[in-house]
Amino acid sequence: MQRSFTILYTSLLGMCLGSSLSFPSNINIGGLFPTESHEYEVFRFALSHHQDIPKLVPQVDMVKLGNSFSMTYAFCSQFSKGVYAIIGLYDRKTVNMLMSFCGALHVCFVTPSFPIETANQFVIQLRPELQDALVGVIDHYGWIKFVYMYSSDSGLSVLQKVLDTAAERNWLVTSVNVETMTEASFLKVFQDLDKRKEGQIIIDCETERLTGILKKIVEQGKNAKSYHYILANLGFLDIDLTDLRKGGANITGFQLVNNSEPTVSHVVQQWMEFDIKDSKMPKSGLKYTGALTYDGVKVMSTAFQNLRRQRIDISRRGNAGECLANPPAPWGQGIDIQRALQQVRIDGLTGHIQFNEKGRRTNYTVGIMELAPSGPKKVGYWNEDEKYVTTGSFMRGSNDTYGLQNRTYIVTTILESPYVMLKKSHEQLVGNDKYEGYIVELAAEIAKHVGYQYKLKIVSDGKYGAKDPDSNMWNGMVGELVYGKADVAVAPLTITLVREEVIDFSKPFMSLGISIMIKKPTKSKPGVFSFLDPLAYEIWMCIVFAYIGVSVVLFLVSRFSPYEWHAEDSEEGGEPQTPTQASASNGVQGQTPVQQNTNQQSLEQTNEFGIFNSLWFSLGAFMQQGCDISPRSLSGRIVGGVWWFFTLIIISSYTANLAAFLTVERMVSPIESAEDLAKQTEITYGTLDAGSTKEFFRRSKIAVFEKMWSYMKAADPSVFVKTTDEGVIRVRKSKGKYAYLLESTMNEYIEQRKPCDTMKVGGNLDSKGYGIATPKGSHLRNPVNLAVLKLNEQGLLDKLKNKWWYDKGECGSGGGDSKDKTSALSLSNVAGVFYILIGGLGLAMLVALVEFCYKSRTESRRMKQSINDAMHCSTLTRMSGNGSGGENGRILTHDFPKTVQTLPCMSHTASMGLGASGM
């Protein structure tokens, strides 16, 4: 009896131990993940946290999503290895294949992928369904018209739910598939919204595709306050919304992971500290799909622990069979594992985890998030029982905003002298200290008045900002504001209508207009006869003719007037008799009639105003030097008087202009206005490409500017330049054949810089201003605007302009060389006068020599001497100083005896004297 009891006890104990020992201590679980995926790294991290008995042993295959063959091979490989369950991802192309295998082979598939409508109970869906929460949010905002942008990659279950609800409630929904949407159709969607003044959009995509769409939205400038986006994605905090926030758009989304929970934050911290070996991907934060993967491992671990406690035999003996067998051979213990997984009730990173009989999440809570100016904020939550519940909100545009002192703003600008320039030692400097200029100081003053920290950033493409007519994309600084790459633009940015439509401007901090820059004409070098320039050549010719005419008239009136004639002793060439001598001679008594007749014949009537003396008189009067003869008759004096008056006016006018022409270097500009440019084609002209000046000409309806735009647009090679510096260099190298159209302020600055060879011509073509730009709806607009007004009232803006334009100028005050410059006379100014003097002296010497030779030849013939003796005798006579000098070059001879006068030399001297007197 005792022996029987012992045997029975031993048998029962063996059965118990056998049952306990039949449950495996290591559970092989399969994994299907894309290579280097975030979910695979979190899977490894989760396994390191769940080392309880039974221990989960991974059998992972790397697959390519979208490749059904790769997925089938990996699934069959894992099934043949005898895994108890599989965790992994699927997509639209492989989901049906996986459902079929799991249902046929009774293999459980735990997945964090998007939920699907299926009756397959072996698929455990970790991700909650979003359609009911989305409908609750739409109801909360009261939307009745909106655009639904979706991706078929994540299924159409949410779209179907929204469309069904729209049919019940008369919503007007425009659905757009982002996979088939081109760039043009994307733009058309927003253009239609703008026309209807609507901006309510729902985007239902996976995170990767959603990020690309949001980037497009920012690039198109559709992140303004007038738009409201609902992101149908459970990872609101996983998305980079910085660029969207800068535009002020309203963004609402869903957040599955509650990072404020201590247990969640602890796991996230451990994840960041987890060392991922052999990983080539950079470490990132824990995304919501990674959190679902972590919870999936926890669900599987909990389920197998429950099975072990329940002592359910799930061991797989030998080969599990072929997954492609026909008919399929399902695994008998698969139902037990499926039930264990569905019965799990735990709290994980994604909240409460519970499944219904179809393997879908139930009794879950989703947080509702909004993008506040200071960052994402939770404004409510949604669950199956309470539906949408509001927990908090913020007032857009209020001072809940950024906390100016706690953020560094990006200030975009452009390298343009004198606005922003690199310091000479910029390589040794960092940050804002590398730059100097008008804008640099202005940005510092505005930041000081508004009270924020900032960082200067040079615009990447070096452009101010214009809209491409083909792609409708903004470039330059305007583009950086529109697409959220910068917070403020402090630069010489012109306020225009097209820019004001996409960004906000402050009050102008500088007024200006479009002006014309040309190369400074070469100064005219003074010519040898520049002293003739004060009077035109026509006047000089008239003066010559007047001089000859006056001389001839004076000669004629002197011939006709009896008062110009007087008696003169013709014998011996004697001097003319004075009136006293004439009366005395007439009163000589005792002369016979024959003697009187002889005396009268010896007195001849002479006239001093021969043609040469008339010319000499006119020349002396014109030169204001006078002459030893003057008219005696009334007619002659009238001629002399009008000639003197004429010379007085001419000489005075000449003298008045002579100083200016000799001391002022003048420049003649080939053009003086825009009309001059439009009328000609020899001088080309252009503007900055992608700037407001180009837009001005393109949009102008004024005939002159339209003509100029037509020329510039059709010019080959192109007359447009990429930078202002390039335009200035082109002006300087064009030798006066290129004019550059730019803002007057920049024109004035360049005119003050060396080599001082450019100049501004004409007036401004328009009137506009530079303003500080901010994105549409930016909270910085009002503070910046007030700061500009305050700086203007304090006079700081004028002070800054004087400092960087004129105080630091290199060409002197007032433009220096840009205006006429008075200087001391140089030899080149008056060289012609010296040439005339030298020429006159040389001519006088030549004429004197000719006269001497001619007279010597005449005397040699008369005295019957050789010409050498005659010249020698004449030279001795003149060099010995014999004879007395008389007035006007006359030689007065003494009363020598006639016998003495017969001497050859003396006779020659007398004859020369008489000849000179006769002249």
Short mmCIF file of C-alpha atoms in Angstrom, two decimals, residues 403-692:
data_model
loop_
_atom_site.label_atom_id
_atom_site.label_comp_id
_atom_site.label_asym_id
_atom_site.label_seq_id
_atom_site.Cartn_x
_atom_site.Cartn_y
_atom_site.Cartn_z
CA GLY A 403 9.77 85.38 -25.15
CA LEU A 404 12.05 87.67 -27.07
CA GLN A 405 14.97 87.42 -24.70
CA ASN A 406 15.00 83.63 -24.74
CA ARG A 407 15.56 83.13 -28.42
CA THR A 408 18.18 84.07 -31.00
CA TYR A 409 16.61 85.39 -34.19
CA ILE A 410 18.03 84.91 -37.65
CA VAL A 411 18.48 88.27 -39.39
CA THR A 412 19.08 87.80 -43.10
CA THR A 413 21.00 90.46 -45.01
CA ILE A 414 23.20 90.85 -48.06
CA LEU A 415 26.84 91.82 -48.57
CA GLU A 416 26.57 95.27 -50.12
CA SER A 417 28.75 98.28 -49.42
CA PRO A 418 28.28 100.37 -47.35
CA TYR A 419 25.38 98.47 -45.81
CA VAL A 420 27.10 95.22 -44.86
CA MET A 421 30.83 94.64 -45.34
CA LEU A 422 33.36 92.18 -44.01
CA LYS A 423 35.92 93.68 -41.69
CA LYS A 424 39.55 93.45 -42.70
CA SER A 425 40.20 91.07 -39.82
CA HIS A 426 37.00 89.07 -40.27
CA GLU A 427 38.87 85.77 -40.42
CA GLN A 428 39.85 86.15 -36.78
CA LEU A 429 36.32 87.15 -35.73
CA VAL A 430 33.12 85.18 -35.27
CA GLY A 431 29.41 85.92 -35.36
CA ASN A 432 28.15 89.43 -35.89
CA ASP A 433 31.56 90.92 -35.13
CA LYS A 434 32.75 89.92 -38.61
CA TYR A 435 30.61 92.59 -40.26
CA GLU A 436 30.45 96.36 -40.36
CA GLY A 437 28.36 98.93 -42.15
CA TYR A 438 25.17 100.94 -42.08
CA ILE A 439 22.86 97.92 -41.82
CA VAL A 440 25.03 96.27 -39.18
CA GLU A 441 24.68 99.27 -36.89
CA LEU A 442 20.99 99.66 -37.75
CA ALA A 443 20.29 96.00 -36.89
CA ALA A 444 22.08 96.44 -33.57
CA GLU A 445 20.04 99.55 -32.74
CA ILE A 446 16.76 97.84 -33.61
CA ALA A 447 17.65 94.77 -31.56
CA LYS A 448 18.49 97.04 -28.64
CA HIS A 449 15.15 98.87 -28.87
CA VAL A 450 13.05 95.74 -29.43
CA GLY A 451 14.99 93.65 -26.96
CA TYR A 452 16.01 90.46 -28.70
CA GLN A 453 19.18 88.58 -29.54
CA TYR A 454 20.00 88.02 -33.18
CA LYS A 455 22.48 86.47 -35.56
CA LEU A 456 23.36 88.01 -38.92
CA LYS A 457 23.14 85.58 -41.81
CA ILE A 458 24.20 86.45 -45.36
CA VAL A 459 21.59 85.37 -47.91
CA SER A 460 22.79 82.22 -49.64
CA ASP A 461 22.03 83.14 -53.26
CA GLY A 462 23.15 86.77 -52.92
CA LYS A 463 19.83 88.17 -54.17
CA TYR A 464 17.31 90.62 -52.77
CA GLY A 465 14.23 88.71 -53.76
CA ALA A 466 12.05 88.27 -56.83
CA LYS A 467 9.41 85.80 -57.93
CA ASP A 468 10.32 83.40 -60.70
CA PRO A 469 7.54 83.66 -63.32
CA ASP A 470 7.95 79.99 -64.28
CA SER A 471 8.11 78.26 -60.91
CA ASN A 472 6.43 81.03 -58.84
CA MET A 473 9.21 80.55 -56.29
CA TRP A 474 10.70 83.45 -54.37
CA ASN A 475 14.47 83.76 -54.17
CA GLY A 476 16.83 85.94 -52.16
CA MET A 477 16.03 87.44 -48.79
CA VAL A 478 12.31 87.54 -49.55
CA GLY A 479 12.38 83.81 -50.18
CA GLU A 480 14.16 83.17 -46.88
CA LEU A 481 11.39 85.05 -45.05
CA VAL A 482 8.59 83.42 -47.02
CA TYR A 483 9.96 79.91 -46.51
CA GLY A 484 10.81 80.40 -42.85
CA LYS A 485 14.60 80.37 -43.09
CA ALA A 486 14.94 83.76 -41.40
CA ASP A 487 12.97 85.87 -38.92
CA VAL A 488 13.87 89.39 -40.03
CA ALA A 489 15.46 90.94 -43.12
CA VAL A 490 17.50 94.06 -42.33
CA ALA A 491 18.94 95.13 -45.66
CA PRO A 492 18.54 97.70 -48.44
CA LEU A 493 15.31 95.93 -49.40
CA THR A 494 12.92 98.06 -51.45
CA ILE A 495 9.27 98.17 -50.42
CA THR A 496 7.19 97.01 -53.40
CA LEU A 497 3.66 95.77 -53.95
CA VAL A 498 4.56 92.23 -54.96
CA ARG A 499 6.81 91.83 -51.92
CA GLU A 500 4.21 93.32 -49.58
CA GLU A 501 1.82 90.57 -50.67
CA VAL A 502 4.01 87.84 -49.16
CA ILE A 503 5.95 89.62 -46.38
CA ASP A 504 5.44 92.58 -44.04
CA PHE A 505 7.51 95.78 -44.17
CA SER A 506 8.24 98.38 -41.54
CA LYS A 507 8.14 102.11 -42.15
CA PRO A 508 10.92 103.17 -44.55
CA PHE A 509 14.25 103.85 -42.88
CA MET A 510 15.70 105.42 -46.05
CA SER A 511 14.13 107.19 -49.02
CA LEU A 512 15.59 106.89 -52.49
CA GLY A 513 14.85 106.42 -56.18
CA ILE A 514 16.24 104.76 -59.28
CA SER A 515 19.15 106.70 -60.77
CA ILE A 516 21.62 106.39 -63.64
CA MET A 517 25.30 105.65 -63.13
CA ILE A 518 27.79 106.23 -65.93
CA LYS A 519 31.55 106.33 -66.15
CA LYS A 520 32.83 109.82 -65.48
CA PRO A 521 33.81 111.41 -68.82
CA THR A 522 37.48 112.08 -69.30
CA LYS A 523 38.40 115.64 -68.46
CA SER A 524 39.22 117.70 -71.53
CA LYS A 525 42.92 118.49 -71.45
CA PRO A 526 43.72 122.15 -72.08
CA GLY A 527 44.94 122.72 -75.62
CA VAL A 528 47.86 124.85 -76.70
CA PHE A 529 45.45 127.58 -77.76
CA SER A 530 42.98 127.09 -74.92
CA PHE A 531 43.06 130.86 -74.34
CA LEU A 532 40.92 131.09 -77.47
CA ASP A 533 38.17 128.94 -75.94
CA PRO A 534 36.28 131.75 -74.15
CA LEU A 535 35.01 132.91 -77.53
CA ALA A 536 33.64 130.70 -80.23
CA TYR A 537 35.54 130.33 -83.47
CA GLU A 538 32.75 132.17 -85.28
CA ILE A 539 33.31 135.18 -83.04
CA TRP A 540 37.06 135.10 -83.67
CA MET A 541 36.45 135.07 -87.41
CA CYS A 542 34.00 137.94 -87.08
CA ILE A 543 36.57 139.89 -85.04
CA VAL A 544 39.19 139.35 -87.76
CA PHE A 545 36.82 140.52 -90.44
CA ALA A 546 35.75 143.44 -88.28
CA TYR A 547 39.37 144.39 -87.73
CA ILE A 548 40.10 144.37 -91.45
CA GLY A 549 36.85 146.14 -92.22
CA VAL A 550 37.45 148.91 -89.70
CA SER A 551 40.98 149.42 -90.98
CA VAL A 552 39.78 149.70 -94.55
CA VAL A 553 36.96 152.10 -93.59
CA LEU A 554 39.39 154.22 -91.59
CA PHE A 555 41.73 154.32 -94.58
CA LEU A 556 38.94 155.37 -96.90
CA VAL A 557 37.47 158.10 -94.67
CA SER A 558 40.97 159.44 -94.09
CA ARG A 559 41.48 159.68 -97.83
CA PHE A 560 38.20 161.44 -98.43
CA SER A 561 38.37 163.80 -95.45
CA PRO A 562 40.47 166.93 -96.14
CA TYR A 563 41.20 167.28 -92.47
CA GLU A 564 43.44 164.24 -92.50
CA TRP A 565 45.79 165.83 -95.06
CA HIS A 566 48.61 168.21 -94.12
CA ALA A 567 51.58 169.87 -95.85
CA GLU A 568 55.06 168.31 -95.73
CA ASP A 569 58.46 169.32 -97.15
CA SER A 570 59.29 166.74 -99.71
CA GLU A 571 62.86 167.88 -100.30
CA GLU A 572 65.43 165.94 -98.40
CA GLY A 573 62.63 164.18 -96.82
CA GLY A 574 62.17 167.09 -94.35
CA GLU A 575 59.67 167.11 -91.56
CA PRO A 576 56.17 168.46 -92.20
CA GLN A 577 55.74 172.06 -91.38
CA THR A 578 53.80 173.08 -88.40
CA PRO A 579 51.11 175.74 -88.84
CA THR A 580 53.45 178.45 -87.40
CA GLN A 581 56.18 177.55 -89.80
CA ALA A 582 53.72 177.52 -92.66
CA SER A 583 52.44 181.02 -91.86
CA ALA A 584 55.94 182.28 -91.42
CA SER A 585 57.01 180.90 -94.74
CA ASN A 586 53.93 182.36 -96.39
CA GLY A 587 54.78 185.78 -94.96
CA VAL A 588 58.36 185.91 -96.19
CA GLN A 589 58.86 189.23 -97.88
CA GLY A 590 60.95 189.97 -100.81
CA GLN A 591 60.41 186.69 -102.64
CA THR A 592 59.71 186.84 -106.29
CA PRO A 593 56.70 184.96 -107.76
CA VAL A 594 59.04 182.40 -109.28
CA GLN A 595 60.57 181.78 -105.86
CA GLN A 596 57.10 181.43 -104.25
CA ASN A 597 55.99 178.90 -106.86
CA THR A 598 59.15 176.93 -106.24
CA ASN A 599 58.47 176.88 -102.47
CA GLN A 600 54.86 175.69 -102.96
CA GLN A 601 56.06 172.86 -105.14
CA SER A 602 58.50 171.86 -102.43
CA LEU A 603 55.51 171.41 -99.93
CA GLU A 604 53.50 168.17 -100.51
CA GLN A 605 50.10 167.13 -98.98
CA THR A 606 50.51 163.91 -96.88
CA ASN A 607 48.08 161.59 -95.01
CA GLU A 608 49.22 159.54 -91.99
CA PHE A 609 46.46 156.93 -92.34
CA GLY A 610 47.78 154.81 -95.07
CA ILE A 611 46.59 151.21 -95.20
CA PHE A 612 49.39 149.96 -92.94
CA ASN A 613 48.95 152.76 -90.39
CA SER A 614 45.20 152.09 -90.38
CA LEU A 615 45.81 148.46 -89.63
CA TRP A 616 48.32 149.44 -86.93
CA PHE A 617 45.85 151.90 -85.37
CA SER A 618 43.06 149.27 -85.31
CA LEU A 619 45.39 146.67 -83.83
CA GLY A 620 46.66 149.02 -81.12
CA ALA A 621 43.11 149.98 -80.18
CA PHE A 622 42.02 146.33 -80.10
CA MET A 623 44.96 145.44 -77.90
CA GLN A 624 44.15 148.49 -75.75
CA GLN A 625 47.67 149.82 -76.14
CA GLY A 626 47.00 152.95 -78.19
CA CYS A 627 49.07 154.43 -81.04
CA ASP A 628 51.16 157.56 -81.80
CA ILE A 629 48.71 158.63 -84.49
CA SER A 630 45.04 159.34 -84.17
CA PRO A 631 42.30 160.54 -86.49
CA ARG A 632 41.86 164.30 -86.86
CA SER A 633 38.66 164.34 -88.88
CA LEU A 634 35.20 163.82 -87.43
CA SER A 635 34.56 160.80 -89.60
CA GLY A 636 37.81 159.19 -88.59
CA ARG A 637 37.08 159.79 -84.94
CA ILE A 638 33.61 158.22 -85.33
CA VAL A 639 35.24 155.12 -86.78
CA GLY A 640 37.77 155.08 -83.96
CA GLY A 641 35.07 155.60 -81.31
CA VAL A 642 32.82 152.75 -82.42
CA TRP A 643 35.89 150.52 -82.79
CA TRP A 644 36.98 151.37 -79.26
CA PHE A 645 33.46 150.61 -77.95
CA PHE A 646 33.46 147.33 -79.86
CA THR A 647 36.83 146.31 -78.45
CA LEU A 648 35.76 147.35 -74.93
CA ILE A 649 32.82 144.93 -74.96
CA ILE A 650 34.71 142.11 -76.68
CA ILE A 651 37.74 142.35 -74.40
CA SER A 652 35.58 142.57 -71.27
CA SER A 653 33.60 139.51 -72.29
CA TYR A 654 36.74 137.63 -73.18
CA THR A 655 38.41 138.51 -69.89
CA ALA A 656 35.33 137.48 -67.90
CA ASN A 657 35.32 133.98 -69.44
CA LEU A 658 39.04 133.53 -69.70
CA ALA A 659 39.56 132.77 -65.99
CA ALA A 660 36.87 130.12 -65.95
CA PHE A 661 38.15 128.40 -69.07
CA LEU A 662 41.75 128.37 -67.91
CA THR A 663 41.18 127.34 -64.27
CA VAL A 664 38.13 125.00 -64.47
CA GLU A 665 38.43 121.54 -65.95
CA ARG A 666 35.12 120.71 -67.56
CA MET A 667 33.52 117.34 -68.30
CA VAL A 668 30.89 116.78 -70.95
CA SER A 669 28.40 114.02 -70.11
CA PRO A 670 27.11 111.99 -73.07
CA ILE A 671 23.68 111.56 -71.40
CA GLU A 672 21.74 113.61 -68.90
CA SER A 673 18.47 111.71 -68.38
CA ALA A 674 16.56 108.50 -68.99
CA GLU A 675 15.14 110.03 -72.17
CA ASP A 676 18.67 110.39 -73.50
CA LEU A 677 19.30 106.72 -72.80
CA ALA A 678 16.10 105.61 -74.50
CA LYS A 679 16.81 107.67 -77.64
CA GLN A 680 20.16 106.07 -78.39
CA THR A 681 21.61 102.57 -78.70
CA GLU A 682 25.34 103.25 -78.59
CA ILE A 683 25.41 103.20 -74.78
CA THR A 684 23.90 100.00 -73.35
CA TYR A 685 22.18 100.02 -69.97
CA GLY A 686 20.87 97.45 -67.51
CA THR A 687 19.82 96.72 -63.94
CA LEU A 688 20.38 94.21 -61.19
CA ASP A 689 18.85 90.84 -61.94
CA ALA A 690 16.18 89.73 -59.44
CA GLY A 691 15.70 93.14 -57.86
CA SER A 692 13.09 95.87 -57.46
#
